[in-house]
Structures are given as C-alpha cells and as structure tokens.
C-alpha cells in the first residue's frame, strides 16, 4: 500500500459492520487514522479496541447519519482528536428492496433518509473543514444499483442514482476536493437483511452466493485515497466476476 495513505485521517460512516468495518480495519492497517461512526456503539468500541491493540490509530462516536448535528459531531470529533480530516467515506446505507407496487412507504422513507440525506449530511458536515484546509476527499458508496434498475429495486436504485448524481455534481464544483463514487456489486455483508420482502430475499440469497468479501471494497477505497493529490479517481465499479447484474 502506498505511503500516501499513511497518517491520513479518514472518517467512515456505517463502520459497525460490512464494508465500513472492513474499510476501517484495512485503512488502519495501512497506517491511516480512522474515525468510525454508526449507531451500534458496542460494535464500534470493539472494532476500535482491536485496531488499537494491533497498533493502529482509531476512535469512534455514536452517529446517526440522518441527523446533520450528529454528522457534524463526528467530523468535529475527528478534528479534535487528529487535527484534520483528509477523507470522508459516506458508506452508511440501507437496502430494503421489494416491488414498488407493495407501497412500503416506511421503507422508502428510511432509504431516502439514510442513503440520500445521510450522504448530504456528511458532505455538509465536512465541507467547512475541507474548505479551511483547501483539500479533502469525499468517497460516496453507491452500488451497481447506481447504474442499473432491476425489478424490486426501484427505490433503492433511486437513492443510489441520487448518490451518483450528487457525487458528480460535487466533483464539478469542488475544485481541490476529490470526489469518488465506489459502486459495489454483491458483497458479503448484513445488507440483504434490510429487506423484509420474502420473495426478494430469496432471490437476493441466490444472487449473493458469489458475494465477495467486504475487504474487496476497502482495497478499492485505499486505491482512490492513495493516489497523488492531483489525481482524482471518480468512479469505480467492483462486482463478482460471475455477477450478471
Ligand atoms: N453488500 C453489498 O452487496 C452492497 C452492494 C452495493 C452497495 N452497498 C452499499 O455499501 C454500503 C455499506 O453496506 P454493507 O454492505 O456494508 O451493509 P451493512 O453491513 O448492513 O452495513 C451498513 C452500515 O450502515 C450503518 N447504518 C445504517 N443506518 C445508519 C444510520 N442511520 N446512521 C449511521 N449508520 C447507519 C450500519 O450501522 P448501524 O446499524 O450500527 O448504525 C452499518 O454499519 C451501503 O451504502 C450499501 O448500500 C453494499
């Protein structure tokens, strides 16, 4: 891994499981200083303890990304502890897929709040720090569903298309701030359990048989972060070789 990662302060949302947890562990192993946010604090505490015991630098704060004030508190915590923020990884997400015809408006609202507003709250919280530093890097976690719509995925894809649009719009206006959209295919995490629709869950389980380990996405994040400041990696799609969607 490049030295360009060592010492960087990386704030990660949704760091209590799956891709966020893998990113925290992998980047800390590459000597980044990681700041973990999520709602399940006991998990965050355990991950921070393990990273620290292995010689890494990590800290955490209970964070619900749907509340701007909590995202601001997470960013402030990073600045207080490490003096700056180099990268924000907007990773927290919910996939509650199922036919749009079922009209599960509560699940739609939760996905919109976490997947779209959560990303916007992260951007709003970190931009003042990035502007003061005149540098920074926003990595938004999209999905293959940022690029395609499949039956059952109308609303989830809608939120992830929005993440793609927001990332590109931010990139165009953000000058020295780097912007990356990382779009995973099937990755072996707790994500499918966000789906309550039985038929969709059955299809998902089949599709996830070839799912890749979460560290696969952490490596893609490390690649984007470790580039020289003048190199902005804008879009990465990583899916299992055999995944058709
Ligand atoms: N796994 C895949 O196949 C796949 C494919 C494409 C895209 N993705 C994307 O990858 C990202 C990470 O998902 P994952 O696969 O790692 O699933 P995961 O294991 O379910 O992780 C989701 C994370 O989001 C956090 N989260 C959920 N709601 C939150 C909230 N309101 N505030 C703060 N944190 C919240 C959860 O932590 P708490 O519950 O502790 O808050 C958890 O740490 C998501 O954006 C997902 O859409 C995953």
Short mmCIF file of C-alpha atoms and ligand atoms in Angstrom, two decimals:
data_model
loop_
_atom_site.label_atom_id
_atom_site.label_comp_id
_atom_site.label_asym_id
_atom_site.label_seq_id
_atom_site.Cartn_x
_atom_site.Cartn_y
_atom_site.Cartn_z
CA UNK A 1 0.00 0.00 0.00
CA UNK A 2 1.25 3.50 -0.84
CA UNK A 3 2.74 5.80 1.80
CA UNK A 4 0.22 8.35 0.55
CA UNK A 5 -2.32 6.64 2.80
CA UNK A 6 -0.23 6.67 5.98
CA UNK A 7 -1.32 9.31 8.51
CA UNK A 8 -4.43 10.36 6.60
CA UNK A 9 -7.47 10.97 8.78
CA UNK A 10 -10.41 9.01 7.36
CA UNK A 11 -13.96 9.40 8.73
CA UNK A 12 -16.15 6.39 7.93
CA UNK A 13 -19.93 6.19 8.40
CA UNK A 14 -21.62 2.83 8.81
CA UNK A 15 -18.39 1.50 10.28
CA UNK A 16 -20.02 -1.01 12.65
CA UNK A 17 -20.31 -3.81 10.07
CA UNK A 18 -19.70 -4.91 6.50
CA UNK A 19 -17.87 -2.59 4.11
CA UNK A 20 -17.44 0.24 6.65
CA UNK A 21 -15.90 -2.08 9.23
CA UNK A 22 -13.63 -3.65 6.59
CA UNK A 23 -12.56 -0.19 5.42
CA UNK A 24 -11.72 0.85 8.99
CA UNK A 25 -9.61 -2.24 9.59
CA UNK A 26 -7.87 -2.18 6.18
CA UNK A 27 -7.09 1.54 6.12
CA UNK A 28 -5.87 1.47 9.74
CA UNK A 29 -3.59 -1.45 8.84
CA UNK A 30 -2.18 0.87 6.16
CA UNK A 31 -1.45 3.47 8.89
CA UNK A 32 -4.42 5.73 8.19
CA UNK A 33 -6.04 7.22 11.30
CA UNK A 34 -9.68 6.16 11.24
CA UNK A 35 -12.76 7.72 12.82
CA UNK A 36 -15.73 5.38 12.99
CA UNK A 37 -19.40 6.41 13.10
CA UNK A 38 -22.57 4.28 13.31
CA UNK A 39 -25.46 3.67 15.71
CA UNK A 40 -24.32 0.35 17.27
CA UNK A 41 -21.71 1.74 19.65
CA UNK A 42 -20.75 -1.57 21.26
CA UNK A 43 -19.62 -2.85 17.88
CA UNK A 44 -17.72 0.36 17.19
CA UNK A 45 -15.98 0.11 20.58
CA UNK A 46 -14.90 -3.47 19.88
CA UNK A 47 -13.55 -2.61 16.40
CA UNK A 48 -11.64 0.42 17.75
CA UNK A 49 -10.17 -1.73 20.54
CA UNK A 50 -9.00 -4.37 18.06
CA UNK A 51 -7.46 -1.80 15.69
CA UNK A 52 -5.71 -0.10 18.60
CA UNK A 53 -4.44 -3.41 20.01
CA UNK A 54 -2.95 -4.15 16.58
CA UNK A 55 -1.00 -0.86 16.71
CA UNK A 56 -3.41 1.24 14.65
CA UNK A 57 -5.00 4.60 15.45
CA UNK A 58 -8.79 4.70 15.70
CA UNK A 59 -11.59 6.47 17.51
CA UNK A 60 -15.39 6.33 17.34
CA UNK A 61 -18.57 8.28 18.03
CA UNK A 62 -22.21 7.18 18.07
CA UNK A 63 -23.60 8.67 14.87
CA UNK A 64 -26.96 8.54 13.12
CA UNK A 65 -26.27 9.94 9.65
CA UNK A 66 -29.87 11.07 9.24
CA UNK A 67 -29.20 13.85 11.77
CA UNK A 68 -26.94 16.65 10.48
CA UNK A 69 -25.89 17.58 14.02
CA UNK A 70 -24.61 14.03 14.64
CA UNK A 71 -22.58 14.07 11.40
CA UNK A 72 -21.15 17.44 12.40
CA UNK A 73 -20.27 16.00 15.82
CA UNK A 74 -18.45 13.07 14.13
CA UNK A 75 -16.42 15.41 11.94
CA UNK A 76 -15.67 17.66 14.94
CA UNK A 77 -14.58 14.61 16.91
CA UNK A 78 -12.10 13.74 14.12
CA UNK A 79 -10.69 17.28 14.12
CA UNK A 80 -10.41 17.37 17.93
CA UNK A 81 -8.67 14.00 18.07
CA UNK A 82 -6.45 14.17 14.95
CA UNK A 83 -6.38 17.86 13.95
CA UNK A 84 -7.83 17.46 10.46
CA UNK A 85 -9.94 15.34 8.12
CA UNK A 86 -8.46 14.06 4.86
CA UNK A 87 -11.24 11.73 3.71
CA UNK A 88 -14.94 11.26 4.44
CA UNK A 89 -16.36 7.89 3.41
CA UNK A 90 -20.16 8.18 3.21
CA UNK A 91 -20.80 4.45 3.50
CA UNK A 92 -23.86 4.03 5.78
CA UNK A 93 -26.73 2.55 3.80
CA UNK A 94 -29.94 0.52 3.85
CA UNK A 95 -31.20 -1.83 1.15
CA UNK A 96 -34.89 -2.60 1.65
CA UNK A 97 -35.77 -3.96 -1.77
CA UNK A 98 -39.13 -5.28 -2.94
CA UNK A 99 -41.75 -4.45 -5.54
CA UNK A 100 -42.67 -0.78 -5.65
CA UNK A 101 -46.26 -1.96 -6.15
CA UNK A 102 -46.34 -3.01 -2.48
CA UNK A 103 -46.13 0.64 -1.45
CA UNK A 104 -43.90 0.19 1.63
CA UNK A 105 -43.60 3.91 2.22
CA UNK A 106 -41.93 3.49 5.62
CA UNK A 107 -39.04 1.59 3.99
CA UNK A 108 -38.83 4.15 1.15
CA UNK A 109 -38.51 6.95 3.70
CA UNK A 110 -35.81 5.14 5.67
CA UNK A 111 -33.79 4.51 2.49
CA UNK A 112 -34.16 8.13 1.37
CA UNK A 113 -33.16 9.37 4.84
CA UNK A 114 -30.10 7.14 5.21
CA UNK A 115 -28.89 6.70 1.62
CA UNK A 116 -29.52 10.23 0.29
CA UNK A 117 -29.91 12.62 3.22
CA UNK A 118 -27.18 10.80 5.15
CA UNK A 119 -24.73 11.40 2.29
CA UNK A 120 -25.78 15.06 2.04
CA UNK A 121 -25.40 15.49 5.81
CA UNK A 122 -21.89 14.05 5.55
CA UNK A 123 -20.98 16.46 2.74
CA UNK A 124 -22.46 19.44 4.60
CA UNK A 125 -20.60 18.50 7.78
CA UNK A 126 -17.17 18.05 6.19
CA UNK A 127 -17.10 20.84 3.58
CA UNK A 128 -16.23 23.64 6.07
CA UNK A 129 -13.21 21.61 7.22
CA UNK A 130 -12.15 20.81 3.65
CA UNK A 131 -12.52 24.46 2.60
CA UNK A 132 -10.39 25.62 5.55
CA UNK A 133 -7.73 23.02 4.71
CA UNK A 134 -8.10 23.68 0.94
CA UNK A 135 -8.06 19.92 0.45
CA UNK A 136 -10.14 16.85 1.13
CA UNK A 137 -11.69 13.75 -0.41
CA UNK A 138 -15.32 12.59 -0.35
CA UNK A 139 -15.89 8.92 -1.13
CA UNK A 140 -19.54 8.04 -1.57
CA UNK A 141 -20.59 4.40 -1.61
CA UNK A 142 -23.06 3.84 -4.44
CA UNK A 143 -23.90 0.43 -5.86
CA UNK A 144 -24.29 -1.34 -9.17
CA UNK A 145 -27.84 -0.10 -8.47
CA UNK A 146 -26.45 3.43 -9.07
CA UNK A 147 -26.08 2.40 -12.70
CA UNK A 148 -28.96 -0.05 -13.37
CA UNK A 149 -32.51 -0.67 -12.19
CA UNK A 150 -33.80 -4.20 -11.59
CA UNK A 151 -37.34 -5.33 -10.62
CA UNK A 152 -37.74 -4.81 -6.88
CA UNK A 153 -35.01 -2.18 -6.83
CA UNK A 154 -36.87 0.95 -7.93
CA UNK A 155 -36.50 2.92 -4.71
CA UNK A 156 -33.10 1.55 -3.64
CA UNK A 157 -31.78 2.31 -7.13
CA UNK A 158 -33.45 5.72 -6.95
CA UNK A 159 -31.45 6.51 -3.83
CA UNK A 160 -28.22 5.16 -5.29
CA UNK A 161 -28.75 7.01 -8.63
CA UNK A 162 -29.07 10.11 -6.43
CA UNK A 163 -25.75 9.33 -4.73
CA UNK A 164 -24.13 9.08 -8.19
CA UNK A 165 -25.62 12.45 -9.26
CA UNK A 166 -24.61 14.14 -6.00
CA UNK A 167 -21.04 12.84 -6.31
CA UNK A 168 -20.69 14.07 -9.89
CA UNK A 169 -22.24 17.46 -9.07
CA UNK A 170 -19.93 17.88 -6.10
CA UNK A 171 -16.94 16.93 -8.24
CA UNK A 172 -17.75 19.60 -10.82
CA UNK A 173 -17.97 22.36 -8.22
CA UNK A 174 -15.47 21.32 -5.60
CA UNK A 175 -12.11 22.43 -7.01
CA UNK A 176 -9.32 20.90 -4.94
CA UNK A 177 -11.64 18.46 -3.15
CA UNK A 178 -11.51 14.97 -4.66
CA UNK A 179 -14.75 13.01 -5.23
CA UNK A 180 -15.09 9.29 -5.73
CA UNK A 181 -18.13 7.08 -6.28
CA UNK A 182 -17.44 3.45 -5.40
CA UNK A 183 -20.16 1.09 -6.65
CA UNK A 184 -20.06 -2.43 -5.21
CA UNK A 185 -21.79 -5.45 -6.66
CA UNK A 186 -22.68 -8.34 -4.33
CA UNK A 187 -20.54 -8.11 -1.20
CA UNK A 188 -20.90 -10.48 1.75
CA UNK A 189 -22.35 -8.24 4.50
CA UNK A 190 -25.51 -7.79 6.58
CA UNK A 191 -27.03 -5.58 3.87
CA UNK A 192 -29.57 -8.08 2.42
CA UNK A 193 -31.13 -8.41 5.89
CA UNK A 194 -32.53 -4.88 5.41
CA UNK A 195 -35.07 -6.46 3.05
CA UNK A 196 -38.39 -7.61 4.54
CA UNK A 197 -39.94 -8.88 1.28
CA UNK A 198 -39.66 -12.70 1.41
CA UNK A 199 -39.65 -13.31 -2.37
CA UNK A 200 -36.97 -10.69 -2.95
CA UNK A 201 -34.91 -12.00 -0.05
CA UNK A 202 -34.92 -15.48 -1.64
CA UNK A 203 -33.70 -14.04 -4.97
CA UNK A 204 -31.07 -11.99 -3.16
CA UNK A 205 -29.71 -15.05 -1.32
CA UNK A 206 -29.18 -16.78 -4.67
CA UNK A 207 -27.53 -13.68 -6.16
CA UNK A 208 -25.28 -13.36 -3.11
CA UNK A 209 -23.86 -16.87 -3.41
CA UNK A 210 -20.92 -15.38 -5.33
CA UNK A 211 -20.62 -12.37 -3.00
CA UNK A 212 -17.11 -11.04 -2.41
CA UNK A 213 -15.55 -10.27 0.99
CA UNK A 214 -16.04 -6.68 2.21
CA UNK A 215 -12.27 -6.10 2.15
CA UNK A 216 -12.52 -6.11 -1.66
CA UNK A 217 -14.21 -2.71 -1.47
CA UNK A 218 -11.81 -1.49 1.21
CA UNK A 219 -8.96 -2.13 -1.24
CA UNK A 220 -10.72 -0.02 -3.89
CA UNK A 221 -11.12 2.79 -1.35
CA UNK A 222 -7.44 2.57 -0.43
CA UNK A 223 -6.51 2.78 -4.12
CA UNK A 224 -8.50 6.01 -4.58
CA UNK A 225 -7.18 7.57 -1.36
CA UNK A 226 -3.54 6.68 -2.03
CA UNK A 227 -3.34 8.48 -5.39
CA UNK A 228 -1.35 11.73 -5.51
CA UNK A 229 -3.42 14.86 -4.66
CA UNK A 230 -3.70 15.87 -8.32
CA UNK A 231 -5.25 12.51 -9.27
CA UNK A 232 -9.00 12.20 -8.68
CA UNK A 233 -10.38 8.68 -9.15
CA UNK A 234 -14.03 9.42 -9.87
CA UNK A 235 -15.87 6.13 -10.41
CA UNK A 236 -15.10 2.53 -9.53
CA UNK A 237 -17.44 -0.43 -10.04
CA UNK A 238 -16.40 -3.68 -8.34
CA UNK A 239 -18.57 -6.77 -8.73
CA UNK A 240 -18.06 -10.54 -8.59
CA UNK A 241 -16.74 -11.79 -11.94
CA UNK A 242 -19.81 -14.01 -12.42
CA UNK A 243 -22.42 -11.39 -11.44
CA UNK A 244 -24.64 -10.59 -14.47
CA UNK A 245 -26.46 -7.54 -12.96
N1 LIG B 1 -23.16 -5.51 0.44
C1 LIG B 1 -23.44 -5.25 -0.82
O1 LIG B 1 -23.64 -6.18 -1.63
C2 LIG B 1 -23.51 -3.83 -1.32
C3 LIG B 1 -23.66 -3.64 -2.70
C4 LIG B 1 -23.78 -2.35 -3.17
C5 LIG B 1 -23.71 -1.28 -2.31
N2 LIG B 1 -23.55 -1.50 -0.98
C6 LIG B 1 -23.52 -0.32 -0.11
O2 LIG B 1 -22.47 -0.44 0.81
C7 LIG B 1 -22.75 0.35 1.96
C8 LIG B 1 -22.43 -0.45 3.21
O3 LIG B 1 -23.30 -1.55 3.30
P1 LIG B 1 -22.83 -3.01 3.76
O4 LIG B 1 -22.99 -3.90 2.60
O5 LIG B 1 -21.56 -2.93 4.45
O6 LIG B 1 -24.04 -3.39 4.75
P2 LIG B 1 -24.15 -3.46 6.32
O7 LIG B 1 -23.22 -4.47 6.88
O8 LIG B 1 -25.61 -3.63 6.59
O9 LIG B 1 -23.66 -2.03 6.80
C9 LIG B 1 -24.49 -0.91 6.80
C10 LIG B 1 -23.90 0.07 7.78
O10 LIG B 1 -24.69 1.27 7.73
C11 LIG B 1 -24.91 1.68 9.06
N3 LIG B 1 -26.12 2.48 9.15
C12 LIG B 1 -27.37 2.17 8.76
N4 LIG B 1 -28.20 3.17 9.05
C13 LIG B 1 -27.46 4.14 9.65
C14 LIG B 1 -27.75 5.41 10.20
N5 LIG B 1 -28.99 5.91 10.21
N6 LIG B 1 -26.74 6.13 10.72
C15 LIG B 1 -25.49 5.63 10.75
N7 LIG B 1 -25.15 4.44 10.25
C16 LIG B 1 -26.14 3.69 9.72
C17 LIG B 1 -25.00 0.41 9.88
O11 LIG B 1 -24.60 0.66 11.23
P3 LIG B 1 -25.59 0.82 12.47
O12 LIG B 1 -26.76 -0.09 12.24
O13 LIG B 1 -24.72 0.41 13.63
O14 LIG B 1 -25.95 2.26 12.51
C18 LIG B 1 -23.91 -0.43 9.21
O15 LIG B 1 -22.68 -0.18 9.79
C19 LIG B 1 -24.21 0.77 1.84
O16 LIG B 1 -24.27 2.11 1.39
C20 LIG B 1 -24.75 -0.16 0.77
O17 LIG B 1 -25.85 0.37 0.08
C21 LIG B 1 -23.43 -2.74 -0.46
#
